[in-house]
XYZ file of C-alpha atoms in Angstrom:
330
model
C 0.000 0.000 0.000
C 2.803 2.365 0.951
C 4.578 1.501 -2.288
C 1.445 2.434 -4.286
C 1.167 5.746 -2.430
C 4.828 6.451 -3.151
C 4.325 5.803 -6.863
C 1.185 7.971 -6.830
C 3.044 10.841 -5.142
C 5.906 10.639 -7.650
C 3.450 10.552 -10.557
C 1.513 13.531 -9.188
C 4.761 15.395 -8.611
C 5.856 14.737 -12.218
C 2.481 15.909 -13.558
C 2.710 19.108 -11.491
C 6.249 19.702 -12.750
C 5.143 19.285 -16.384
C 2.139 21.567 -15.813
C 4.394 24.118 -14.135
C 6.832 24.048 -17.051
C 3.997 24.620 -19.537
C 2.649 27.539 -17.464
C 6.138 29.031 -17.201
C 6.684 28.588 -20.951
C 3.338 30.270 -21.654
C 4.252 33.227 -19.398
C 7.709 33.548 -21.006
C 6.198 33.566 -24.519
C 3.635 36.155 -23.414
C 6.406 38.380 -22.032
C 8.623 37.944 -25.090
C 5.762 38.951 -27.403
C 5.557 42.275 -25.515
C 9.095 43.213 -26.620
C 8.916 45.668 -29.584
C 11.923 44.097 -31.314
C 10.254 40.673 -31.216
C 7.003 42.107 -32.527
C 8.874 43.804 -35.378
C 10.595 40.516 -36.197
C 7.230 38.716 -36.298
C 5.866 41.389 -38.665
C 8.845 41.080 -41.016
C 8.484 37.298 -41.093
C 4.728 37.476 -41.744
C 4.931 40.122 -44.479
C 7.872 38.340 -46.078
C 5.949 35.068 -46.131
C 2.853 36.649 -47.727
C 4.961 38.624 -50.208
C 6.870 35.495 -51.283
C 3.616 33.556 -51.604
C 1.792 36.185 -53.665
C 4.756 37.888 -55.415
C 3.294 41.268 -54.481
C 4.286 44.101 -52.176
C 3.109 43.716 -48.568
C 3.929 46.200 -45.815
C 3.070 46.751 -42.154
C 4.663 49.823 -40.620
C 4.149 48.847 -37.004
C 2.439 46.189 -34.881
C 1.656 46.080 -31.191
C 0.457 42.912 -29.472
C -0.955 43.302 -25.976
C -1.202 39.659 -24.932
C -3.677 38.021 -24.661
C -6.283 40.271 -26.340
C -5.147 43.467 -28.024
C -3.588 43.611 -31.505
C -2.836 46.940 -33.241
C -1.592 47.204 -36.838
C -0.459 50.480 -38.400
C 0.324 51.228 -42.023
C -1.011 47.995 -43.557
C -0.528 47.982 -47.345
C -1.166 45.267 -49.923
C -0.987 45.668 -53.691
C -2.458 43.471 -56.418
C -0.611 41.812 -59.289
C -0.972 44.975 -61.411
C 0.741 46.985 -58.652
C -2.487 48.845 -57.831
C -3.489 49.349 -54.200
C -5.700 46.474 -53.087
C -6.057 47.573 -49.480
C -4.521 50.202 -47.213
C -5.346 50.697 -43.543
C -3.874 53.516 -41.501
C -4.648 51.703 -38.262
C -6.452 48.514 -37.289
C -7.195 47.874 -33.628
C -8.605 44.477 -32.678
C -9.557 43.342 -29.197
C -9.776 39.592 -29.699
C -9.559 36.532 -27.469
C -6.475 34.893 -29.031
C -6.889 31.732 -26.962
C -10.281 31.015 -28.609
C -8.621 30.739 -32.038
C -7.369 27.297 -31.009
C -10.997 26.135 -30.797
C -12.274 27.558 -34.125
C -13.840 30.534 -32.389
C -13.314 34.199 -33.222
C -14.485 36.372 -30.330
C -13.968 40.075 -31.077
C -15.087 42.444 -28.331
C -14.077 45.514 -30.360
C -12.765 46.184 -33.871
C -11.686 49.614 -35.145
C -10.393 50.693 -38.555
C -9.141 54.161 -39.483
C -8.171 55.652 -42.871
C -8.931 52.653 -45.070
C -8.868 52.360 -48.856
C -10.261 49.191 -50.469
C -10.010 48.727 -54.237
C -11.710 45.685 -55.847
C -12.227 45.324 -59.583
C -12.280 43.029 -62.603
C -12.447 43.638 -66.355
C -15.135 43.260 -69.013
C -13.280 40.236 -70.422
C -12.397 38.494 -67.144
C -14.767 37.757 -64.242
C -11.934 37.173 -61.733
C -11.319 40.055 -59.328
C -7.948 41.550 -58.497
C -7.898 39.756 -55.122
C -8.110 36.302 -56.726
C -4.314 35.897 -56.496
C -4.672 35.690 -52.694
C -7.184 32.838 -52.937
C -4.974 31.034 -55.431
C -1.788 31.518 -53.380
C -3.247 30.187 -50.130
C -5.644 27.554 -51.466
C -4.874 23.969 -50.532
C -3.389 21.822 -53.318
C -5.034 18.776 -51.735
C -7.636 17.171 -54.020
C -11.249 17.723 -53.036
C -11.883 13.972 -52.603
C -9.315 13.639 -49.847
C -10.648 16.719 -48.062
C -14.051 15.029 -47.699
C -12.504 12.379 -45.451
C -12.240 14.786 -42.538
C -14.765 17.556 -42.094
C -13.332 20.484 -40.166
C -15.203 22.068 -37.285
C -17.082 25.196 -38.428
C -15.837 28.556 -37.180
C -17.968 30.488 -34.729
C -17.936 34.304 -34.933
C -18.770 36.735 -32.137
C -18.370 40.449 -32.876
C -19.579 43.023 -30.363
C -18.509 46.522 -31.425
C -17.207 47.820 -34.769
C -15.987 51.382 -35.314
C -14.884 52.556 -38.779
C -13.567 56.041 -39.591
C -12.623 57.612 -42.944
C -13.355 54.623 -45.154
C -13.171 54.653 -48.967
C -14.068 51.708 -51.164
C -14.380 50.909 -54.849
C -16.040 47.788 -56.260
C -16.025 47.674 -60.060
C -17.552 44.520 -61.498
C -17.184 45.362 -65.178
C -17.859 41.752 -66.154
C -21.079 41.550 -64.139
C -22.124 45.104 -64.939
C -22.166 46.630 -61.447
C -19.983 49.432 -60.112
C -20.089 50.610 -56.499
C -18.115 53.410 -54.893
C -18.527 54.815 -51.430
C -17.006 56.645 -48.527
C -18.059 57.630 -45.040
C -16.575 59.491 -42.110
C -17.914 57.394 -39.270
C -19.661 54.050 -38.816
C -20.530 52.515 -35.456
C -21.915 48.994 -35.377
C -22.989 46.754 -32.529
C -23.725 43.151 -33.506
C -25.944 40.620 -31.723
C -25.285 37.483 -33.757
C -23.302 36.228 -36.766
C -24.067 32.746 -38.086
C -22.131 32.083 -41.296
C -23.548 28.576 -41.785
C -27.169 29.752 -41.718
C -26.366 33.203 -43.207
C -27.995 35.024 -40.297
C -26.757 38.484 -39.311
C -28.385 40.301 -36.396
C -27.530 43.963 -35.796
C -28.308 45.752 -32.562
C -27.343 49.324 -33.529
C -25.878 50.871 -36.688
C -24.975 54.549 -37.045
C -23.545 55.962 -40.295
C -22.372 59.573 -40.704
C -21.563 61.379 -43.982
C -22.061 58.457 -46.340
C -21.396 59.141 -50.030
C -22.427 56.103 -52.060
C -23.014 55.422 -55.760
C -24.383 52.256 -57.351
C -24.335 51.937 -61.142
C -25.773 49.075 -63.185
C -24.530 48.447 -66.729
C -24.828 45.779 -69.410
C -23.571 42.480 -68.041
C -21.023 40.386 -69.947
C -21.900 37.142 -68.202
C -24.336 34.570 -69.484
C -27.329 33.567 -67.410
C -26.266 30.898 -64.930
C -28.102 28.489 -62.702
C -29.354 29.752 -59.375
C -26.882 29.348 -56.542
C -27.614 26.533 -54.101
C -26.303 28.541 -51.147
C -28.608 30.059 -48.551
C -29.175 33.779 -49.083
C -28.606 35.930 -45.986
C -31.162 37.172 -43.490
C -30.292 40.566 -41.991
C -32.115 42.102 -39.051
C -31.511 45.287 -37.056
C -33.069 46.864 -33.979
C -31.978 50.358 -34.943
C -30.341 51.896 -38.034
C -29.602 55.604 -38.361
C -28.047 57.374 -41.373
C -27.223 61.094 -41.184
C -25.963 63.730 -43.642
C -25.540 61.342 -46.548
C -26.018 61.109 -50.314
C -26.916 57.915 -52.152
C -27.082 57.648 -55.956
C -28.491 54.766 -57.980
C -28.110 54.618 -61.775
C -29.520 51.926 -64.053
C -27.903 52.585 -67.429
C -29.746 49.651 -69.013
C -33.224 50.597 -67.783
C -32.529 54.334 -68.194
C -33.505 55.329 -64.684
C -31.843 56.857 -61.654
C -32.496 57.802 -58.027
C -30.705 60.518 -56.096
C -31.323 60.640 -52.344
C -29.933 63.420 -50.172
C -30.527 62.233 -46.627
C -30.454 64.502 -43.611
C -31.742 61.871 -41.195
C -33.076 58.367 -41.822
C -34.062 55.910 -39.098
C -35.231 52.300 -39.317
C -36.597 50.466 -36.284
C -36.775 46.674 -35.896
C -36.190 45.892 -39.559
C -35.687 42.554 -41.288
C -34.498 41.725 -44.811
C -34.936 38.075 -45.800
C -33.313 37.603 -49.217
C -34.108 33.890 -49.316
C -37.876 34.451 -48.921
C -37.864 37.866 -50.662
C -39.403 39.866 -47.842
C -38.752 43.180 -46.068
C -40.348 44.137 -42.744
C -39.921 47.206 -40.562
C -41.687 48.568 -37.510
C -40.888 52.189 -38.335
C -39.318 54.381 -41.016
C -38.489 57.988 -40.162
C -37.180 60.474 -42.756
C -36.662 64.204 -42.207
C -35.310 67.193 -44.182
C -34.310 64.975 -47.084
C -34.746 65.016 -50.852
C -35.428 62.111 -53.194
C -35.308 62.558 -56.975
C -36.373 59.850 -59.408
C -35.607 60.200 -63.134
C -36.643 57.878 -65.962
C -35.877 58.169 -69.673
C -37.905 56.498 -72.417
C -36.037 54.050 -74.583
C -36.960 52.833 -78.056
C -34.501 49.960 -78.115
C -35.897 46.622 -79.253
C -36.306 43.971 -76.561
C -33.454 41.517 -76.492
C -34.053 37.777 -76.517
C -31.623 37.453 -73.622
C -33.585 39.849 -71.422
C -36.074 37.426 -69.901
C -38.530 39.035 -67.507
C -38.646 37.261 -64.162
C -41.522 37.447 -61.744
C -40.903 39.391 -58.555
C -42.232 37.881 -55.327
C -40.952 40.562 -52.985
C -43.202 41.465 -50.066
C -42.690 44.729 -48.159
C -44.441 45.554 -44.877
C -43.964 48.723 -42.807
C -46.064 49.426 -39.691
C -45.309 53.136 -39.247
C -43.971 55.803 -41.624
C -43.071 59.261 -40.332
C -42.013 62.006 -42.760
C -41.025 65.584 -41.878
C -39.946 68.429 -44.233
C -38.974 66.233 -47.171
C -39.230 66.820 -50.925
C -39.849 64.408 -53.771
C -38.995 65.031 -57.431
C -40.330 62.737 -60.156
C -39.112 63.193 -63.738
Protein backbone atom coordinates (compact mmCIF):
# COMPACT_ATOMS: atom_id res chain seq x y z
CA UNK A 1 0.00 0.00 0.00
CA UNK A 2 2.80 2.37 0.95
CA UNK A 3 4.58 1.50 -2.29
CA UNK A 4 1.44 2.43 -4.29
CA UNK A 5 1.17 5.75 -2.43
CA UNK A 6 4.83 6.45 -3.15
CA UNK A 7 4.33 5.80 -6.86
CA UNK A 8 1.19 7.97 -6.83
CA UNK A 9 3.04 10.84 -5.14
CA UNK A 10 5.91 10.64 -7.65
CA UNK A 11 3.45 10.55 -10.56
CA UNK A 12 1.51 13.53 -9.19
CA UNK A 13 4.76 15.39 -8.61
CA UNK A 14 5.86 14.74 -12.22
CA UNK A 15 2.48 15.91 -13.56
CA UNK A 16 2.71 19.11 -11.49
CA UNK A 17 6.25 19.70 -12.75
CA UNK A 18 5.14 19.29 -16.38
CA UNK A 19 2.14 21.57 -15.81
CA UNK A 20 4.39 24.12 -14.13
CA UNK A 21 6.83 24.05 -17.05
CA UNK A 22 4.00 24.62 -19.54
CA UNK A 23 2.65 27.54 -17.46
CA UNK A 24 6.14 29.03 -17.20
CA UNK A 25 6.68 28.59 -20.95
CA UNK A 26 3.34 30.27 -21.65
CA UNK A 27 4.25 33.23 -19.40
CA UNK A 28 7.71 33.55 -21.01
CA UNK A 29 6.20 33.57 -24.52
CA UNK A 30 3.64 36.16 -23.41
CA UNK A 31 6.41 38.38 -22.03
CA UNK A 32 8.62 37.94 -25.09
CA UNK A 33 5.76 38.95 -27.40
CA UNK A 34 5.56 42.27 -25.52
CA UNK A 35 9.10 43.21 -26.62
CA UNK A 36 8.92 45.67 -29.58
CA UNK A 37 11.92 44.10 -31.31
CA UNK A 38 10.25 40.67 -31.22
CA UNK A 39 7.00 42.11 -32.53
CA UNK A 40 8.87 43.80 -35.38
CA UNK A 41 10.59 40.52 -36.20
CA UNK A 42 7.23 38.72 -36.30
CA UNK A 43 5.87 41.39 -38.66
CA UNK A 44 8.84 41.08 -41.02
CA UNK A 45 8.48 37.30 -41.09
CA UNK A 46 4.73 37.48 -41.74
CA UNK A 47 4.93 40.12 -44.48
CA UNK A 48 7.87 38.34 -46.08
CA UNK A 49 5.95 35.07 -46.13
CA UNK A 50 2.85 36.65 -47.73
CA UNK A 51 4.96 38.62 -50.21
CA UNK A 52 6.87 35.50 -51.28
CA UNK A 53 3.62 33.56 -51.60
CA UNK A 54 1.79 36.18 -53.66
CA UNK A 55 4.76 37.89 -55.41
CA UNK A 56 3.29 41.27 -54.48
CA UNK A 57 4.29 44.10 -52.18
CA UNK A 58 3.11 43.72 -48.57
CA UNK A 59 3.93 46.20 -45.81
CA UNK A 60 3.07 46.75 -42.15
CA UNK A 61 4.66 49.82 -40.62
CA UNK A 62 4.15 48.85 -37.00
CA UNK A 63 2.44 46.19 -34.88
CA UNK A 64 1.66 46.08 -31.19
CA UNK A 65 0.46 42.91 -29.47
CA UNK A 66 -0.95 43.30 -25.98
CA UNK A 67 -1.20 39.66 -24.93
CA UNK A 68 -3.68 38.02 -24.66
CA UNK A 69 -6.28 40.27 -26.34
CA UNK A 70 -5.15 43.47 -28.02
CA UNK A 71 -3.59 43.61 -31.51
CA UNK A 72 -2.84 46.94 -33.24
CA UNK A 73 -1.59 47.20 -36.84
CA UNK A 74 -0.46 50.48 -38.40
CA UNK A 75 0.32 51.23 -42.02
CA UNK A 76 -1.01 48.00 -43.56
CA UNK A 77 -0.53 47.98 -47.35
CA UNK A 78 -1.17 45.27 -49.92
CA UNK A 79 -0.99 45.67 -53.69
CA UNK A 80 -2.46 43.47 -56.42
CA UNK A 81 -0.61 41.81 -59.29
CA UNK A 82 -0.97 44.98 -61.41
CA UNK A 83 0.74 46.99 -58.65
CA UNK A 84 -2.49 48.84 -57.83
CA UNK A 85 -3.49 49.35 -54.20
CA UNK A 86 -5.70 46.47 -53.09
CA UNK A 87 -6.06 47.57 -49.48
CA UNK A 88 -4.52 50.20 -47.21
CA UNK A 89 -5.35 50.70 -43.54
CA UNK A 90 -3.87 53.52 -41.50
CA UNK A 91 -4.65 51.70 -38.26
CA UNK A 92 -6.45 48.51 -37.29
CA UNK A 93 -7.19 47.87 -33.63
CA UNK A 94 -8.61 44.48 -32.68
CA UNK A 95 -9.56 43.34 -29.20
CA UNK A 96 -9.78 39.59 -29.70
CA UNK A 97 -9.56 36.53 -27.47
CA UNK A 98 -6.47 34.89 -29.03
CA UNK A 99 -6.89 31.73 -26.96
CA UNK A 100 -10.28 31.01 -28.61
CA UNK A 101 -8.62 30.74 -32.04
CA UNK A 102 -7.37 27.30 -31.01
CA UNK A 103 -11.00 26.14 -30.80
CA UNK A 104 -12.27 27.56 -34.13
CA UNK A 105 -13.84 30.53 -32.39
CA UNK A 106 -13.31 34.20 -33.22
CA UNK A 107 -14.49 36.37 -30.33
CA UNK A 108 -13.97 40.07 -31.08
CA UNK A 109 -15.09 42.44 -28.33
CA UNK A 110 -14.08 45.51 -30.36
CA UNK A 111 -12.77 46.18 -33.87
CA UNK A 112 -11.69 49.61 -35.15
CA UNK A 113 -10.39 50.69 -38.55
CA UNK A 114 -9.14 54.16 -39.48
CA UNK A 115 -8.17 55.65 -42.87
CA UNK A 116 -8.93 52.65 -45.07
CA UNK A 117 -8.87 52.36 -48.86
CA UNK A 118 -10.26 49.19 -50.47
CA UNK A 119 -10.01 48.73 -54.24
CA UNK A 120 -11.71 45.69 -55.85
CA UNK A 121 -12.23 45.32 -59.58
CA UNK A 122 -12.28 43.03 -62.60
CA UNK A 123 -12.45 43.64 -66.36
CA UNK A 124 -15.13 43.26 -69.01
CA UNK A 125 -13.28 40.24 -70.42
CA UNK A 126 -12.40 38.49 -67.14
CA UNK A 127 -14.77 37.76 -64.24
CA UNK A 128 -11.93 37.17 -61.73
CA UNK A 129 -11.32 40.05 -59.33
CA UNK A 130 -7.95 41.55 -58.50
CA UNK A 131 -7.90 39.76 -55.12
CA UNK A 132 -8.11 36.30 -56.73
CA UNK A 133 -4.31 35.90 -56.50
CA UNK A 134 -4.67 35.69 -52.69
CA UNK A 135 -7.18 32.84 -52.94
CA UNK A 136 -4.97 31.03 -55.43
CA UNK A 137 -1.79 31.52 -53.38
CA UNK A 138 -3.25 30.19 -50.13
CA UNK A 139 -5.64 27.55 -51.47
CA UNK A 140 -4.87 23.97 -50.53
CA UNK A 141 -3.39 21.82 -53.32
CA UNK A 142 -5.03 18.78 -51.73
CA UNK A 143 -7.64 17.17 -54.02
CA UNK A 144 -11.25 17.72 -53.04
CA UNK A 145 -11.88 13.97 -52.60
CA UNK A 146 -9.32 13.64 -49.85
CA UNK A 147 -10.65 16.72 -48.06
CA UNK A 148 -14.05 15.03 -47.70
CA UNK A 149 -12.50 12.38 -45.45
CA UNK A 150 -12.24 14.79 -42.54
CA UNK A 151 -14.76 17.56 -42.09
CA UNK A 152 -13.33 20.48 -40.17
CA UNK A 153 -15.20 22.07 -37.28
CA UNK A 154 -17.08 25.20 -38.43
CA UNK A 155 -15.84 28.56 -37.18
CA UNK A 156 -17.97 30.49 -34.73
CA UNK A 157 -17.94 34.30 -34.93
CA UNK A 158 -18.77 36.73 -32.14
CA UNK A 159 -18.37 40.45 -32.88
CA UNK A 160 -19.58 43.02 -30.36
CA UNK A 161 -18.51 46.52 -31.42
CA UNK A 162 -17.21 47.82 -34.77
CA UNK A 163 -15.99 51.38 -35.31
CA UNK A 164 -14.88 52.56 -38.78
CA UNK A 165 -13.57 56.04 -39.59
CA UNK A 166 -12.62 57.61 -42.94
CA UNK A 167 -13.36 54.62 -45.15
CA UNK A 168 -13.17 54.65 -48.97
CA UNK A 169 -14.07 51.71 -51.16
CA UNK A 170 -14.38 50.91 -54.85
CA UNK A 171 -16.04 47.79 -56.26
CA UNK A 172 -16.03 47.67 -60.06
CA UNK A 173 -17.55 44.52 -61.50
CA UNK A 174 -17.18 45.36 -65.18
CA UNK A 175 -17.86 41.75 -66.15
CA UNK A 176 -21.08 41.55 -64.14
CA UNK A 177 -22.12 45.10 -64.94
CA UNK A 178 -22.17 46.63 -61.45
CA UNK A 179 -19.98 49.43 -60.11
CA UNK A 180 -20.09 50.61 -56.50
CA UNK A 181 -18.11 53.41 -54.89
CA UNK A 182 -18.53 54.82 -51.43
CA UNK A 183 -17.01 56.64 -48.53
CA UNK A 184 -18.06 57.63 -45.04
CA UNK A 185 -16.57 59.49 -42.11
CA UNK A 186 -17.91 57.39 -39.27
CA UNK A 187 -19.66 54.05 -38.82
CA UNK A 188 -20.53 52.51 -35.46
CA UNK A 189 -21.92 48.99 -35.38
CA UNK A 190 -22.99 46.75 -32.53
CA UNK A 191 -23.72 43.15 -33.51
CA UNK A 192 -25.94 40.62 -31.72
CA UNK A 193 -25.28 37.48 -33.76
CA UNK A 194 -23.30 36.23 -36.77
CA UNK A 195 -24.07 32.75 -38.09
CA UNK A 196 -22.13 32.08 -41.30
CA UNK A 197 -23.55 28.58 -41.78
CA UNK A 198 -27.17 29.75 -41.72
CA UNK A 199 -26.37 33.20 -43.21
CA UNK A 200 -27.99 35.02 -40.30
CA UNK A 201 -26.76 38.48 -39.31
CA UNK A 202 -28.39 40.30 -36.40
CA UNK A 203 -27.53 43.96 -35.80
CA UNK A 204 -28.31 45.75 -32.56
CA UNK A 205 -27.34 49.32 -33.53
CA UNK A 206 -25.88 50.87 -36.69
CA UNK A 207 -24.97 54.55 -37.04
CA UNK A 208 -23.55 55.96 -40.29
CA UNK A 209 -22.37 59.57 -40.70
CA UNK A 210 -21.56 61.38 -43.98
CA UNK A 211 -22.06 58.46 -46.34
CA UNK A 212 -21.40 59.14 -50.03
CA UNK A 213 -22.43 56.10 -52.06
CA UNK A 214 -23.01 55.42 -55.76
CA UNK A 215 -24.38 52.26 -57.35
CA UNK A 216 -24.33 51.94 -61.14
CA UNK A 217 -25.77 49.08 -63.18
CA UNK A 218 -24.53 48.45 -66.73
CA UNK A 219 -24.83 45.78 -69.41
CA UNK A 220 -23.57 42.48 -68.04
CA UNK A 221 -21.02 40.39 -69.95
CA UNK A 222 -21.90 37.14 -68.20
CA UNK A 223 -24.34 34.57 -69.48
CA UNK A 224 -27.33 33.57 -67.41
CA UNK A 225 -26.27 30.90 -64.93
CA UNK A 226 -28.10 28.49 -62.70
CA UNK A 227 -29.35 29.75 -59.38
CA UNK A 228 -26.88 29.35 -56.54
CA UNK A 229 -27.61 26.53 -54.10
CA UNK A 230 -26.30 28.54 -51.15
CA UNK A 231 -28.61 30.06 -48.55
CA UNK A 232 -29.18 33.78 -49.08
CA UNK A 233 -28.61 35.93 -45.99
CA UNK A 234 -31.16 37.17 -43.49
CA UNK A 235 -30.29 40.57 -41.99
CA UNK A 236 -32.12 42.10 -39.05
CA UNK A 237 -31.51 45.29 -37.06
CA UNK A 238 -33.07 46.86 -33.98
CA UNK A 239 -31.98 50.36 -34.94
CA UNK A 240 -30.34 51.90 -38.03
CA UNK A 241 -29.60 55.60 -38.36
CA UNK A 242 -28.05 57.37 -41.37
CA UNK A 243 -27.22 61.09 -41.18
CA UNK A 244 -25.96 63.73 -43.64
CA UNK A 245 -25.54 61.34 -46.55
CA UNK A 246 -26.02 61.11 -50.31
CA UNK A 247 -26.92 57.92 -52.15
CA UNK A 248 -27.08 57.65 -55.96
CA UNK A 249 -28.49 54.77 -57.98
CA UNK A 250 -28.11 54.62 -61.77
CA UNK A 251 -29.52 51.93 -64.05
CA UNK A 252 -27.90 52.59 -67.43
CA UNK A 253 -29.75 49.65 -69.01
CA UNK A 254 -33.22 50.60 -67.78
CA UNK A 255 -32.53 54.33 -68.19
CA UNK A 256 -33.50 55.33 -64.68
CA UNK A 257 -31.84 56.86 -61.65
CA UNK A 258 -32.50 57.80 -58.03
CA UNK A 259 -30.71 60.52 -56.10
CA UNK A 260 -31.32 60.64 -52.34
CA UNK A 261 -29.93 63.42 -50.17
CA UNK A 262 -30.53 62.23 -46.63
CA UNK A 263 -30.45 64.50 -43.61
CA UNK A 264 -31.74 61.87 -41.20
CA UNK A 265 -33.08 58.37 -41.82
CA UNK A 266 -34.06 55.91 -39.10
CA UNK A 267 -35.23 52.30 -39.32
CA UNK A 268 -36.60 50.47 -36.28
CA UNK A 269 -36.78 46.67 -35.90
CA UNK A 270 -36.19 45.89 -39.56
CA UNK A 271 -35.69 42.55 -41.29
CA UNK A 272 -34.50 41.72 -44.81
CA UNK A 273 -34.94 38.07 -45.80
CA UNK A 274 -33.31 37.60 -49.22
CA UNK A 275 -34.11 33.89 -49.32
CA UNK A 276 -37.88 34.45 -48.92
CA UNK A 277 -37.86 37.87 -50.66
CA UNK A 278 -39.40 39.87 -47.84
CA UNK A 279 -38.75 43.18 -46.07
CA UNK A 280 -40.35 44.14 -42.74
CA UNK A 281 -39.92 47.21 -40.56
CA UNK A 282 -41.69 48.57 -37.51
CA UNK A 283 -40.89 52.19 -38.34
CA UNK A 284 -39.32 54.38 -41.02
CA UNK A 285 -38.49 57.99 -40.16
CA UNK A 286 -37.18 60.47 -42.76
CA UNK A 287 -36.66 64.20 -42.21
CA UNK A 288 -35.31 67.19 -44.18
CA UNK A 289 -34.31 64.98 -47.08
CA UNK A 290 -34.75 65.02 -50.85
CA UNK A 291 -35.43 62.11 -53.19
CA UNK A 292 -35.31 62.56 -56.97
CA UNK A 293 -36.37 59.85 -59.41
CA UNK A 294 -35.61 60.20 -63.13
CA UNK A 295 -36.64 57.88 -65.96
CA UNK A 296 -35.88 58.17 -69.67
CA UNK A 297 -37.90 56.50 -72.42
CA UNK A 298 -36.04 54.05 -74.58
CA UNK A 299 -36.96 52.83 -78.06
CA UNK A 300 -34.50 49.96 -78.11
CA UNK A 301 -35.90 46.62 -79.25
CA UNK A 302 -36.31 43.97 -76.56
CA UNK A 303 -33.45 41.52 -76.49
CA UNK A 304 -34.05 37.78 -76.52
CA UNK A 305 -31.62 37.45 -73.62
CA UNK A 306 -33.59 39.85 -71.42
CA UNK A 307 -36.07 37.43 -69.90
CA UNK A 308 -38.53 39.04 -67.51
CA UNK A 309 -38.65 37.26 -64.16
CA UNK A 310 -41.52 37.45 -61.74
CA UNK A 311 -40.90 39.39 -58.56
CA UNK A 312 -42.23 37.88 -55.33
CA UNK A 313 -40.95 40.56 -52.99
CA UNK A 314 -43.20 41.47 -50.07
CA UNK A 315 -42.69 44.73 -48.16
CA UNK A 316 -44.44 45.55 -44.88
CA UNK A 317 -43.96 48.72 -42.81
CA UNK A 318 -46.06 49.43 -39.69
CA UNK A 319 -45.31 53.14 -39.25
CA UNK A 320 -43.97 55.80 -41.62
CA UNK A 321 -43.07 59.26 -40.33
CA UNK A 322 -42.01 62.01 -42.76
CA UNK A 323 -41.03 65.58 -41.88
CA UNK A 324 -39.95 68.43 -44.23
CA UNK A 325 -38.97 66.23 -47.17
CA UNK A 326 -39.23 66.82 -50.92
CA UNK A 327 -39.85 64.41 -53.77
CA UNK A 328 -39.00 65.03 -57.43
CA UNK A 329 -40.33 62.74 -60.16
CA UNK A 330 -39.11 63.19 -63.74
